[in-house]
mmCIF file of C-alpha atoms in Angstrom:
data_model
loop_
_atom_site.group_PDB
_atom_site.id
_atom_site.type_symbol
_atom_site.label_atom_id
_atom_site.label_comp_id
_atom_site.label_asym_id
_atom_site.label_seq_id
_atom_site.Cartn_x
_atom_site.Cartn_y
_atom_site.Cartn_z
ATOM 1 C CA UNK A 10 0.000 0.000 0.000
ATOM 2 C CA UNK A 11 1.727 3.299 -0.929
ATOM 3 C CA UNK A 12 -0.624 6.043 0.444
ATOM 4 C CA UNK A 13 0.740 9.408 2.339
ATOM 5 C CA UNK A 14 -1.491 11.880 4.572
ATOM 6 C CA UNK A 15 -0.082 15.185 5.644
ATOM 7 C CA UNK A 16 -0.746 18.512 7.301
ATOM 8 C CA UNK A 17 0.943 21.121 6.736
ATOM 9 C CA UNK A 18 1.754 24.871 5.624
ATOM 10 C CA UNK A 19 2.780 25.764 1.335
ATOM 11 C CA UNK A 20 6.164 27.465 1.762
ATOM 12 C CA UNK A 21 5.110 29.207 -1.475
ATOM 13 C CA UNK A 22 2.192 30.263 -3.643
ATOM 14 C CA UNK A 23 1.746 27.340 -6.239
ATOM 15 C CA UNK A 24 1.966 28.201 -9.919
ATOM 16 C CA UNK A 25 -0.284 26.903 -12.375
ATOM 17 C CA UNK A 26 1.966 25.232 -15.520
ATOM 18 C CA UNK A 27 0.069 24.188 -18.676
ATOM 19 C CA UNK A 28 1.963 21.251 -20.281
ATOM 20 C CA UNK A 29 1.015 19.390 -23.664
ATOM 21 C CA UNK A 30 -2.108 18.161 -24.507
ATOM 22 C CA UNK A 31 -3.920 20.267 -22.455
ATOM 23 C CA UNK A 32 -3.155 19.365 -19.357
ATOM 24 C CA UNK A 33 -2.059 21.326 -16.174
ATOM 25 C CA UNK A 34 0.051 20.793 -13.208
ATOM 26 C CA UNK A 35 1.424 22.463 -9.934
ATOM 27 C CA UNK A 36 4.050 21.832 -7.628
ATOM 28 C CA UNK A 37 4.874 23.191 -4.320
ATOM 29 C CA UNK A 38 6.604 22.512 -1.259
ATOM 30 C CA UNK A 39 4.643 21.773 2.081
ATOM 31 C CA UNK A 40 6.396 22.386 6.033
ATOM 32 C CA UNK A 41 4.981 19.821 8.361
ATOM 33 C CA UNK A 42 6.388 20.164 12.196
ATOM 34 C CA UNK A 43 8.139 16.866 13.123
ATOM 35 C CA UNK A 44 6.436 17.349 16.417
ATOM 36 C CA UNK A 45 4.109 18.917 18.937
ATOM 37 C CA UNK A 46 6.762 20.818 20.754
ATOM 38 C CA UNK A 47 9.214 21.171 17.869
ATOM 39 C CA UNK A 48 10.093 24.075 15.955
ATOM 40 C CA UNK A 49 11.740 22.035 13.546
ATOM 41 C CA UNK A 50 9.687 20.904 10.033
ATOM 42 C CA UNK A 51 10.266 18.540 7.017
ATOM 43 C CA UNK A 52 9.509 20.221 3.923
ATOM 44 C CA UNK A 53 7.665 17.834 1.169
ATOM 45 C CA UNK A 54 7.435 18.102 -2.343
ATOM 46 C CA UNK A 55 4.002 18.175 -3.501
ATOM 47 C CA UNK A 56 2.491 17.544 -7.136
ATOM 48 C CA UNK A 57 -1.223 17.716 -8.384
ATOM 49 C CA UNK A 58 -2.481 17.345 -11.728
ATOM 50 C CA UNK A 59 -5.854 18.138 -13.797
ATOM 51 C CA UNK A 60 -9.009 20.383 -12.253
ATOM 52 C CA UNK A 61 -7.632 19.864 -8.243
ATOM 53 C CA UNK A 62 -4.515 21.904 -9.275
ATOM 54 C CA UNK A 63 -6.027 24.489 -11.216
ATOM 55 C CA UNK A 64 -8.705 24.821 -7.392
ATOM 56 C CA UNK A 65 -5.501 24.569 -5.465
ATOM 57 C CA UNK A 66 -3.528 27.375 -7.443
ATOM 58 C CA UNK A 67 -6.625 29.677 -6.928
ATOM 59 C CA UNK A 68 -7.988 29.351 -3.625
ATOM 60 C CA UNK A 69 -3.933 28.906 -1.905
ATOM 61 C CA UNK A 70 -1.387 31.072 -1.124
ATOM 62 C CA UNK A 71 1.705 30.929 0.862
ATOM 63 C CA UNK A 72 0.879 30.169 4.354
ATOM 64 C CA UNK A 73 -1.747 28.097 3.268
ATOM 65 C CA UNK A 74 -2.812 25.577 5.746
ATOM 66 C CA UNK A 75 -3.511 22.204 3.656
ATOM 67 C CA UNK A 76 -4.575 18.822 4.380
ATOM 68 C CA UNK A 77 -3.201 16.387 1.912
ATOM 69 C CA UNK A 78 -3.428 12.414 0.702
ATOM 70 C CA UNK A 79 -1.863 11.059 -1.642
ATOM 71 C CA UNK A 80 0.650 8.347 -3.144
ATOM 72 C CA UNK A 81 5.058 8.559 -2.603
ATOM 73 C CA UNK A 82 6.322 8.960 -6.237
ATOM 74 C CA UNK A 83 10.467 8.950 -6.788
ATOM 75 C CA UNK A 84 11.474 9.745 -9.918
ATOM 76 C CA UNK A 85 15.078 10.239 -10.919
ATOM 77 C CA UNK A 86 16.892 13.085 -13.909
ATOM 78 C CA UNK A 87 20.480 13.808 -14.950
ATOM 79 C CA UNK A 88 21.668 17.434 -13.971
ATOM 80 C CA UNK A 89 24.637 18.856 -15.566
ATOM 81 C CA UNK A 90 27.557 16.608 -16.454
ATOM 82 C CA UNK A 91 26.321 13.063 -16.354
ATOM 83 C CA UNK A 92 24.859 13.716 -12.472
ATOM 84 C CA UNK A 93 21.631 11.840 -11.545
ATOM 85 C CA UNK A 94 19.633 13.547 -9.098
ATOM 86 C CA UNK A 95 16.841 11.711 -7.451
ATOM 87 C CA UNK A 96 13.485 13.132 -6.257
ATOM 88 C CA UNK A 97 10.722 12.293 -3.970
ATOM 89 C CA UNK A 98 7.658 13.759 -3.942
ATOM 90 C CA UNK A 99 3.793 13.162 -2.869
ATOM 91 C CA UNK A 100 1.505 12.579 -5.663
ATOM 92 C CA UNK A 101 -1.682 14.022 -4.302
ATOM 93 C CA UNK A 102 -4.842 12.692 -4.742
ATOM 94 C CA UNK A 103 -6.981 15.089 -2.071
ATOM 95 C CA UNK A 104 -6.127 17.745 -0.862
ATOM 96 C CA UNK A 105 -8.113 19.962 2.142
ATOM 97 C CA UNK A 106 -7.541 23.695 2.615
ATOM 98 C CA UNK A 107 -8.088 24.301 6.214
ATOM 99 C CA UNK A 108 -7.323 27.512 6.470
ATOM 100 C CA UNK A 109 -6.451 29.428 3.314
ATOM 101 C CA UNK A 110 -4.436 32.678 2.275
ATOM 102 C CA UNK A 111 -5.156 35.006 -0.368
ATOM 103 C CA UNK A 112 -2.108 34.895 -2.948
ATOM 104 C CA UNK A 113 -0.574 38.627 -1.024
ATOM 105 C CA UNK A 114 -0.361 36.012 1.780
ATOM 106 C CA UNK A 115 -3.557 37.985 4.030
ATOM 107 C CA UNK A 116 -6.189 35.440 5.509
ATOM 108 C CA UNK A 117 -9.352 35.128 3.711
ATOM 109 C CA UNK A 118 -12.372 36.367 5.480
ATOM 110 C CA UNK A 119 -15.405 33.947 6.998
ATOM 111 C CA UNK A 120 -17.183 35.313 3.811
ATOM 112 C CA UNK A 121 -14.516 34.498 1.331
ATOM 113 C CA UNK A 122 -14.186 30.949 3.009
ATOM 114 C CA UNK A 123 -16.595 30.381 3.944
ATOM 115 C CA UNK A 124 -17.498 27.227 1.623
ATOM 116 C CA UNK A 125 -13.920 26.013 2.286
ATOM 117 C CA UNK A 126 -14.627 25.783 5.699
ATOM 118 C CA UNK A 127 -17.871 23.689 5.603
ATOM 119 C CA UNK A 128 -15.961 20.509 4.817
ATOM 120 C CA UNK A 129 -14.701 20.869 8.447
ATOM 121 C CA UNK A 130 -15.467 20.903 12.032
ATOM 122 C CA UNK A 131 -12.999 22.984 13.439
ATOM 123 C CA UNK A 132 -13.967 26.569 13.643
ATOM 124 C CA UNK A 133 -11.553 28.830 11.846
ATOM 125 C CA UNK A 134 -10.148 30.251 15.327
ATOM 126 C CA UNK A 135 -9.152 26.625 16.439
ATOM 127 C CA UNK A 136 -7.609 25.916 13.168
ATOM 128 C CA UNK A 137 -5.469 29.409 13.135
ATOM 129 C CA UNK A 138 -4.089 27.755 16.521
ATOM 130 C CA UNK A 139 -2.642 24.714 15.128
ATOM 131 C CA UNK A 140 1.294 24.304 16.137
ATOM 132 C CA UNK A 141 1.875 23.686 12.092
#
């Protein structure tokens, strides 16, 4: 079974890339604390595809908090003079914006977000608490 579930903040605003054949991709880097009490994070490599990245790129910003699942993908290139460089990254599959930035990096209002927030049960001032 190869399946991945994460919390965490984008580092970055994702950027929408439109490849051949019509079809779209984004990629951005997520910080999830390696702890309750830590201040330290791992920073993951994130990748959607199709209709969930073009929703991603416009309703997330840096800061974003997001919720993701999805699938460990490693994929390998050669950089330079004959140097292989080898990448691991989530594949995601769902992703959850629990508490989302605008793309200036300001909080959205209750209005803004307000479907966003329906898919949870946290009110937004618990979530805006979260150690992540």
């Amino acid at each position: 079974m190869n399946t991945v579930s994460i919390i965490g903040r984008m580092t970055k605003a994702p950027q929408l890339k439109h490849l051949s054949e019509g079809r779209v991709q984004t990629g951005f880097v997520v910080a999830v604390s390696k702890g309750y009490k830590s201040e330290e994070a791992n920073f993951v490599l994130c990748t959607i595809w199709g209709k969930l990245a073009e929703t991603t790129v416009k309703y997330c910003g840096k800061g974003s908090l997001v919720g993701i699942t999805g699938r460990l993908n490693t994929r390998s290139y050669e950089k330079g003079e004959g140097i292989r460089v080898f990448v691991t990254e989530v594949i995601v599959e769902d992703i959850r914006f629990l508490a989302t930035k605008n793309r200036d990096g300001t909080e959205q209002s209750k209005e803004e977000n307000k479907q966003v927030e329906s898919d949870f049960e946290f009110p937004a001032e618990q979530i805006k608490k979260l150690p992540v």
